[in-house]
Coordinates of C-alpha atoms in Angstrom, one line a residue:
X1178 CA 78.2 91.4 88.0
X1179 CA 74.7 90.5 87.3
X1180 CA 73.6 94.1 88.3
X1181 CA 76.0 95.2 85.2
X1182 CA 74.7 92.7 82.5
X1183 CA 71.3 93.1 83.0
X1184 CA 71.5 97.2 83.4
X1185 CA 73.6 97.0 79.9
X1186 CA 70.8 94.4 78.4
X1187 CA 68.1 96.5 79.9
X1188 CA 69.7 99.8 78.2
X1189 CA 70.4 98.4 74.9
X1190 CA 66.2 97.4 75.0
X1191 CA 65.2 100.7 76.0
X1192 CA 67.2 103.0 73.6
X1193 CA 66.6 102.9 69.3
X1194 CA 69.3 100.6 67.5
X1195 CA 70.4 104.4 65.8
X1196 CA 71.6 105.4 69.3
X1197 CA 73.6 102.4 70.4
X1198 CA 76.7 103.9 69.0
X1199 CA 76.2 106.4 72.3
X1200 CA 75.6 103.7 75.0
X1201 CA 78.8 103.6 77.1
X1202 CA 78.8 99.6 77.1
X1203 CA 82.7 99.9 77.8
X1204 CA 81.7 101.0 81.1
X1205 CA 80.7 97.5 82.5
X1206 CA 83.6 96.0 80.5
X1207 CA 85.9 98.3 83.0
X1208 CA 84.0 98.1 86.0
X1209 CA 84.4 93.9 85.0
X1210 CA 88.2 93.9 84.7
X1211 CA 88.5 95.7 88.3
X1212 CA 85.5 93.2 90.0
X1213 CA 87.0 89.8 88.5
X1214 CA 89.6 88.4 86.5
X1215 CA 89.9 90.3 83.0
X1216 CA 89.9 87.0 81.3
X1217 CA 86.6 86.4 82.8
X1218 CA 85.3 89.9 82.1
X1219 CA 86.1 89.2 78.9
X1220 CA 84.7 85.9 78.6
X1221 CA 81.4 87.6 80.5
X1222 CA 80.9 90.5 78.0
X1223 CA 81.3 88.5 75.0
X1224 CA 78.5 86.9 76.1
X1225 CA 76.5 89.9 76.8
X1226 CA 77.2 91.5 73.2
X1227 CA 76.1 88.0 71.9
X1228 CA 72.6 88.5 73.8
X1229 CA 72.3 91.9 72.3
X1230 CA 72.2 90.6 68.5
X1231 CA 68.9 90.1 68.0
X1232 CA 68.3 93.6 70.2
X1233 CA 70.3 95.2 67.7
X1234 CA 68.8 93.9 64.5
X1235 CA 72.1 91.9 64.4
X1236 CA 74.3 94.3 63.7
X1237 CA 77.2 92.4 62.5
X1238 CA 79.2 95.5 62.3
X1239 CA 78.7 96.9 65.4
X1240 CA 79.3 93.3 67.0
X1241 CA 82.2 93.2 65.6
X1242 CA 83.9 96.5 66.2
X1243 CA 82.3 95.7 70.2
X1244 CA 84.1 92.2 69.9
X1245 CA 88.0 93.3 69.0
X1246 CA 87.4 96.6 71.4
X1247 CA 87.3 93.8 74.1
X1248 CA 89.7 92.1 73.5
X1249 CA 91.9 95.0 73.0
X1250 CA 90.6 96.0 76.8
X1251 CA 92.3 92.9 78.6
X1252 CA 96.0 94.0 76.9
X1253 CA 95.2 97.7 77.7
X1254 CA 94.3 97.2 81.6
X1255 CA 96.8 95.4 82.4
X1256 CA 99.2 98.0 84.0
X1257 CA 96.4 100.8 85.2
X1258 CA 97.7 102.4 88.3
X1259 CA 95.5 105.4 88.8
X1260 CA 91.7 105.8 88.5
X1261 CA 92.3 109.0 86.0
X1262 CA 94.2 106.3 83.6
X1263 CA 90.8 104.8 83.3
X1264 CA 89.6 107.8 81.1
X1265 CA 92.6 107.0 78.9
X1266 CA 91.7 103.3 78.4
X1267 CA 88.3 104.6 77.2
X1268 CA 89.7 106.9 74.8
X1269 CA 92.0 104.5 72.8
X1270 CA 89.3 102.4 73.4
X1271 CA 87.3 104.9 71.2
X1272 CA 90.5 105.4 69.1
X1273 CA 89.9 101.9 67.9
X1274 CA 86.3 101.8 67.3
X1275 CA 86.5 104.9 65.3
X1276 CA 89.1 103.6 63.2
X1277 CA 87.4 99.8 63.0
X1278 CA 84.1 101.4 62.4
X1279 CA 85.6 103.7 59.3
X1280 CA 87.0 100.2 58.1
X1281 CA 84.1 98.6 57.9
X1282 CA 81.8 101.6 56.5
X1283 CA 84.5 101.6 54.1
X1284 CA 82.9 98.1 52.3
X1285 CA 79.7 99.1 53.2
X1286 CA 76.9 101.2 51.4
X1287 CA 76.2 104.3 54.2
X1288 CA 76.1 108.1 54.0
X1289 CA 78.9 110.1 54.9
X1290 CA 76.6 112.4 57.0
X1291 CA 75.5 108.5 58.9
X1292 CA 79.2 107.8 59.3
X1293 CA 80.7 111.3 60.6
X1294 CA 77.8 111.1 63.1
X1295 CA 78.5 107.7 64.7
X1296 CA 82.1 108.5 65.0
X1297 CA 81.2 111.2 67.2
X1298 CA 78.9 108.7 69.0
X1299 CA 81.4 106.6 69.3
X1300 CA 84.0 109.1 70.8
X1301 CA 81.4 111.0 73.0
X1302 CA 80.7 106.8 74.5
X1303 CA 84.4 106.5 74.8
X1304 CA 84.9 109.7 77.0
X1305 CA 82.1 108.7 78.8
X1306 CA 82.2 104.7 79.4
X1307 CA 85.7 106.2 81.2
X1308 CA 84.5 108.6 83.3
X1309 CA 81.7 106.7 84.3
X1310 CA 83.5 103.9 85.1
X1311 CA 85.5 105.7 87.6
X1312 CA 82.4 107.4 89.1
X1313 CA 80.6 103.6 89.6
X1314 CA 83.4 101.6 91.5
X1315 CA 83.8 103.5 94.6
X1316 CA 80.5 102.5 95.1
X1317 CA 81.0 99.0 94.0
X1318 CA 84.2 98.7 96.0
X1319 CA 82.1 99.8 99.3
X1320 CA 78.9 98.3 98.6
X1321 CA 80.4 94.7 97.8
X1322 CA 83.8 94.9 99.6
X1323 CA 85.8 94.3 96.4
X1324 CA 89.2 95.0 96.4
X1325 CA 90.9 96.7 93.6
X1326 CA 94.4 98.0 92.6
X1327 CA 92.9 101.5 92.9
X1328 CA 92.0 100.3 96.9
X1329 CA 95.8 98.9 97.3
X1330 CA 97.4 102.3 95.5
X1331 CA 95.2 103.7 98.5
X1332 CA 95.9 101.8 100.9
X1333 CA 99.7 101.3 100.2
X1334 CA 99.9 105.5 101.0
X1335 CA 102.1 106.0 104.2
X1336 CA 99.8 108.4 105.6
X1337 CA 97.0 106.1 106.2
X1338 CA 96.6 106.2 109.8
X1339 CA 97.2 102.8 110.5
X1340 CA 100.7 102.9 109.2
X1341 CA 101.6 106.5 110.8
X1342 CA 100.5 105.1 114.2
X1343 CA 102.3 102.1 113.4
X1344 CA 105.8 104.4 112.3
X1345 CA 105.3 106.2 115.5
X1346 CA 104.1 103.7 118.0
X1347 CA 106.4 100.6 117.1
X1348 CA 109.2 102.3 115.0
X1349 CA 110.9 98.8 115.3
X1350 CA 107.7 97.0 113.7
X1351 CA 107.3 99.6 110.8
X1352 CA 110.8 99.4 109.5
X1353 CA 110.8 95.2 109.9
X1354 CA 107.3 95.6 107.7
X1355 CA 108.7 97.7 104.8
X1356 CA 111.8 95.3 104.9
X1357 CA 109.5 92.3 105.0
X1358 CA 107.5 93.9 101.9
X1359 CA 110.7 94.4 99.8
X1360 CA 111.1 90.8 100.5
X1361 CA 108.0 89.6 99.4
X1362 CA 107.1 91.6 96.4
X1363 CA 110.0 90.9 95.0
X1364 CA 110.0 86.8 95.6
X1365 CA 106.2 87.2 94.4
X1366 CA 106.5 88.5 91.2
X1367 CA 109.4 85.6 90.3
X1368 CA 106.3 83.4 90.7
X1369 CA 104.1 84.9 89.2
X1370 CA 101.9 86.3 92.3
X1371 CA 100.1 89.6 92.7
X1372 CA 102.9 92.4 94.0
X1373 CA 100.8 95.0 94.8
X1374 CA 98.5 93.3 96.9
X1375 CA 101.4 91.5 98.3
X1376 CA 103.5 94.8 99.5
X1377 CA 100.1 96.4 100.8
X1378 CA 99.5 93.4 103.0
X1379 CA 103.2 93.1 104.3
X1380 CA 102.5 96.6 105.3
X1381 CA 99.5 96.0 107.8
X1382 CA 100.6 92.5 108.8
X1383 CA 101.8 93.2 111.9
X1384 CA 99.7 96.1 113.0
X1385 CA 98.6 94.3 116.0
X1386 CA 101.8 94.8 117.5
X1387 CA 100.4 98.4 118.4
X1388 CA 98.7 97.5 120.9
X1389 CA 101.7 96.5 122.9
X1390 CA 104.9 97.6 121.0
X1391 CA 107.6 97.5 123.8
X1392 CA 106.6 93.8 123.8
X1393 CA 108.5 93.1 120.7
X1394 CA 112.4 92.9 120.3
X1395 CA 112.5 95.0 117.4
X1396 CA 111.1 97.9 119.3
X1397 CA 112.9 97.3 122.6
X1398 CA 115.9 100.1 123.2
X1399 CA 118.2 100.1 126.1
X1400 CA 118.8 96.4 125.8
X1401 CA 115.9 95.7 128.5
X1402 CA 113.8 93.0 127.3
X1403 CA 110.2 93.2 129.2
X1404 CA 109.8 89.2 129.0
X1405 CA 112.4 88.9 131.5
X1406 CA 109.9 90.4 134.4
X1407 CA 106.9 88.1 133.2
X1408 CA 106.5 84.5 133.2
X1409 CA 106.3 82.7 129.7
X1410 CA 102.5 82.0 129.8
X1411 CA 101.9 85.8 130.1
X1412 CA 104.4 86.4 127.2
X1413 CA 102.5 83.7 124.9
X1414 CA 99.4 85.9 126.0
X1415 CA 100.9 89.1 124.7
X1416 CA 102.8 87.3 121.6
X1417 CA 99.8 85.5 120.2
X1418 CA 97.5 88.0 120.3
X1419 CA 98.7 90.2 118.2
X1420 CA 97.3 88.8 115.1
X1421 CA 93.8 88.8 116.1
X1422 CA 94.3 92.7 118.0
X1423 CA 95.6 93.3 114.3
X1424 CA 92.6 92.1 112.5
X1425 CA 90.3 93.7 115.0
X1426 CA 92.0 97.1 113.9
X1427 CA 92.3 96.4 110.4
X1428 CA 88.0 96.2 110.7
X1429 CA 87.8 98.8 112.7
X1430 CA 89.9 101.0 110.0
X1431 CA 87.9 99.7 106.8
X1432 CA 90.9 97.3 105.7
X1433 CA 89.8 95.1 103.1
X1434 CA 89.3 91.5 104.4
X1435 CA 92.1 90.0 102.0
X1436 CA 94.3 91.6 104.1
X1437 CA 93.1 90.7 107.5
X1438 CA 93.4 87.5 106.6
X1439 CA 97.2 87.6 106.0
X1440 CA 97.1 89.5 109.6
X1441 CA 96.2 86.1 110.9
X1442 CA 97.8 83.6 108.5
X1443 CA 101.2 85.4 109.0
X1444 CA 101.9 83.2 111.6
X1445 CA 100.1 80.5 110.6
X1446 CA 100.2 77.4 113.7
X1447 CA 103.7 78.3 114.4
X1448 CA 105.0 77.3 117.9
X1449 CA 106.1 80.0 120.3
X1450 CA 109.6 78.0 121.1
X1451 CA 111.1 80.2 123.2
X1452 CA 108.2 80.5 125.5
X1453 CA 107.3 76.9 124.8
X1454 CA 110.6 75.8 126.5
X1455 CA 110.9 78.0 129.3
X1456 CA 107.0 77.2 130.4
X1457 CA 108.2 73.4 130.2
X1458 CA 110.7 74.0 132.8
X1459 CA 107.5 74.9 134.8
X1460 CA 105.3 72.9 134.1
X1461 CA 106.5 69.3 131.9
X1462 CA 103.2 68.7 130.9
X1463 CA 102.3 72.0 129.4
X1464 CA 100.7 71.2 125.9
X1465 CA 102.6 72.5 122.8
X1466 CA 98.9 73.5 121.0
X1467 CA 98.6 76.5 124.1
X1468 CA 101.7 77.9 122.7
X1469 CA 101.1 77.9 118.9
X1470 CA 99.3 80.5 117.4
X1471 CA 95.6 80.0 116.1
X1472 CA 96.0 80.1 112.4
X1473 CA 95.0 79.4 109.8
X1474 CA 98.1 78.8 107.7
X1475 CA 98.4 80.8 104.8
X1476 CA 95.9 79.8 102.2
X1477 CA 97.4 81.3 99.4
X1478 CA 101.2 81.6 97.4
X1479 CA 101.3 85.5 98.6
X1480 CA 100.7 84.7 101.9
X1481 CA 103.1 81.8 102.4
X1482 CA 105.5 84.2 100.7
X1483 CA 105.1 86.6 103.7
X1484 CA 104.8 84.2 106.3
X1485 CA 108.7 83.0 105.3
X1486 CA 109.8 87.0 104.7
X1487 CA 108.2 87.6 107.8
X1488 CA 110.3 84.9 110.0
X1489 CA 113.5 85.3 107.7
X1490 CA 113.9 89.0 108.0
X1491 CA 113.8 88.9 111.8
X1492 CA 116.6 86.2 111.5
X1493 CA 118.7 87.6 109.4
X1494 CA 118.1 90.9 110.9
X1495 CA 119.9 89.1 114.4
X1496 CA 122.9 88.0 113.1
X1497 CA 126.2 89.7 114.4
X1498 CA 127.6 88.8 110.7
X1499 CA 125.8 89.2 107.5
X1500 CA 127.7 87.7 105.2
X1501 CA 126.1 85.5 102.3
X1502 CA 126.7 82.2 103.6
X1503 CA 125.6 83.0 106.7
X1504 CA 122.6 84.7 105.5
X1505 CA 121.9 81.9 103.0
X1506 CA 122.3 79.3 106.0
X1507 CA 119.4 81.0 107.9
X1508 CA 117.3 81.5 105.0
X1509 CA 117.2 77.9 104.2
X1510 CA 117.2 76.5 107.9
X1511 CA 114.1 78.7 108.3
X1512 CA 112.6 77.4 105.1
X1513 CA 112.3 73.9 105.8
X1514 CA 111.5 74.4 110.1
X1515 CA 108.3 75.7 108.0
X1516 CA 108.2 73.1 105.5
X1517 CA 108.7 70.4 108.5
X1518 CA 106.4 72.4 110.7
X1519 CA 103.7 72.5 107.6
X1520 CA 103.2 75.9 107.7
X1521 CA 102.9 75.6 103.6
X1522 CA 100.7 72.7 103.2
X1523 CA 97.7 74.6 102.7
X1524 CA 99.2 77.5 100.1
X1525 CA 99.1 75.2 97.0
X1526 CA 103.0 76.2 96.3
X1527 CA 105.6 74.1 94.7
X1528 CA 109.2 72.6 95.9
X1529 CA 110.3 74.7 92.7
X1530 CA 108.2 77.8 93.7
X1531 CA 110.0 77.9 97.2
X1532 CA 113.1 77.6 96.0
X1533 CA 112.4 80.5 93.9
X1534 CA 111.4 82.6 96.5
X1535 CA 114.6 81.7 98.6
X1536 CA 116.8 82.3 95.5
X1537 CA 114.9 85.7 95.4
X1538 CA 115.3 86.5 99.3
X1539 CA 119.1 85.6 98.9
X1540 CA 119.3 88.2 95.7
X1541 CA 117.1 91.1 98.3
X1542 CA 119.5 90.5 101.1
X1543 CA 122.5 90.4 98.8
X1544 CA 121.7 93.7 97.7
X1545 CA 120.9 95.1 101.2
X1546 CA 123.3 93.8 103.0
X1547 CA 126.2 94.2 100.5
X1548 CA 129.9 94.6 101.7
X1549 CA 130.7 98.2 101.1
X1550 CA 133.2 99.2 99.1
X1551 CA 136.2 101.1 100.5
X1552 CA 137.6 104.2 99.1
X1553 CA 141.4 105.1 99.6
X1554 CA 141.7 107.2 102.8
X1555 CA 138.2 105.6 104.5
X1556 CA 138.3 103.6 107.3

């Protein structure tokens, strides 16, 4: 951030006040709304136009035409899904100035040859505050690890090797992650969370369980469950450590750290119970914190979100009957086994919230799990 205020400051010293027109200042406006909130990219650019008033001879026109194009910028970013729509942004962006700038030399006393040549100015910096912008934040995204919706579109692509040796190593896993991410993107958004970023991580959550698939009920076939041949602390072995294996991968493949993290708070410091309670019958005195997994609990409303899908869709997934009372009865004994457990306690999420998440899970199942109609003649 302060690399892109002081290069604009810098530029804006450098070149005559008859050229500013040209200087692609929406580039670190775009490059802004990607890095950081675009309230605060806002709020941080506003402040860089009002440093460049006395650079510019105060030019109250040009501040002001600099001042509504920003504004117009947070409305216009909100819903950019591809890196080429960043070209477009620039040239409505340009679309406006042109027509504020007309406006304005409209009450003003300039020459029409002046006028016709700072439109083109400010078209030509449009075009170019885009493509610029686009050509800058690989760069930013590598250098400083940022995380973008351009890096989740990415990311979120089925083809990334993670997820095809994931779809091909643990079938089981993959499809319990995509169901988990319908889940969660869907309670997210009721609350007002951050989808994509959501989805991506459900995705990768579990891609620990790689390591040892055949481990894990939902890729076990034959009805042979490999537990049964080990003793409970070896299972605990195997079961907790697939969140740190995960995370281990995830840095080894480049994945952005926001979502190793949700590799490890997925889990939380949930208890192994199963495990838990056969290793008692071994040994009374074996202590609960050797079967509970390391943490940390989820530290954020996205990542509670998933830790709940996570544990719900494996349930509900299990039962012989999926009716919607059923279905609701597991969603909600699940819910508060967390919420007694304090699995949440760290997320900063509401009573209200939660129930609006498990009003959203029950609307996801009910549409999954729906009874299907019957047809005269079907069986």
């Amino acid at each position: 951030m302060m690399l892109l205020t002081i290069g604009t400051l810098l530029a804006f010293r450098i070149v005559p006040n008859s050229m500013i027109y040209l200087l692609p200042l929406d580039t670190m406006l775009l490059l802004l709304v990607f890095i950081v909130k675009p309230r605060f990219s806002i709020f941080l650019t506003m402040m860089v136009i009002s440093y460049m008033l006395p650079i510019t001879d105060y030019d109250l026109k040009y501040f002001t035409i600099q001042s509504i194009a920003i504004l117009a910028t947070g409305f216009l970013s909100k819903n950019i899904s591809t890196r080429s729509s960043v070209i477009a942004i620039g040239i409505q962006l340009a679309i406006l100035k042109i027509l504020l700038y007309l406006i304005l030399s409209f009450f003003s006393v300039e020459e029409s040859y002046g006028v016709a040549l700072n439109t083109i100015k400010i078209f030509i910096s449009g075009l170019f505050s885009g493509m610029l912008a686009i050509a800058l934040l690989p760069y930013f995204e590598r250098t400083f690890n940022i995380l973008t919706v351009f890096k989740l579109i990415e990311l979120a692509d089925l083809s990334h090797p993670l997820l095809r040796k994931l779809s091909i190593e643990a079938p089981g896993t993959f499809q319990h992650s995509m169901m988990v991410a319908t889940l969660s993107e869907n309670a997210v958004v009721e609350i007002g969370g951050d989808p994509i970023f959501t989805r991506v991580a459900c995705y990768y959550h579990d891609i620990g369980k790689t390591k040892r698939p055949q481990y894990y009920v939902e890729n076990q076939t034959g009805g042979k469950n490999l537990h049964n041949d080990i003793s409970p602390f070896m299972s605990k072995m195997i079961i907790l450590a697939h969140t740190r294996e995960g995370a281990e991968m995830g840095k080894k493949y480049k994945i952005p750290k926001e979502i190793r993290d949700i590799m490890f708070e997925h889990q939380g410091t949930t208890l192994l119970a199963y495990f838990y309670n056969k290793a008692k019958e071994i040994d009374p005195n074996i202590p609960e914190e050797e079967f509970r997994y390391s943490g940390p609990k989820p530290q954020t409303k996205e990542s509670a979100v998933i830790l709940l899908a996570d544990s719900i869709e494996a349930a509900v997934r299990s039962l012989d009957v999926k009716d919607p009372v059923k279905i609701e009865q597991m969603v909600r004994k699940i819910v508060d086994s967390k919420i007694r457990d304090n699995q949440l306690s760290d997320a900063n999420i509401t009573f209200k919230e939660i129930e609006i998440i498990v009003n959203s899970f029950l609307k996801t199942f009910g549409a999954i799990y729906h009874e299907r109609i019957k047809y005269p003649g079907q069986k």
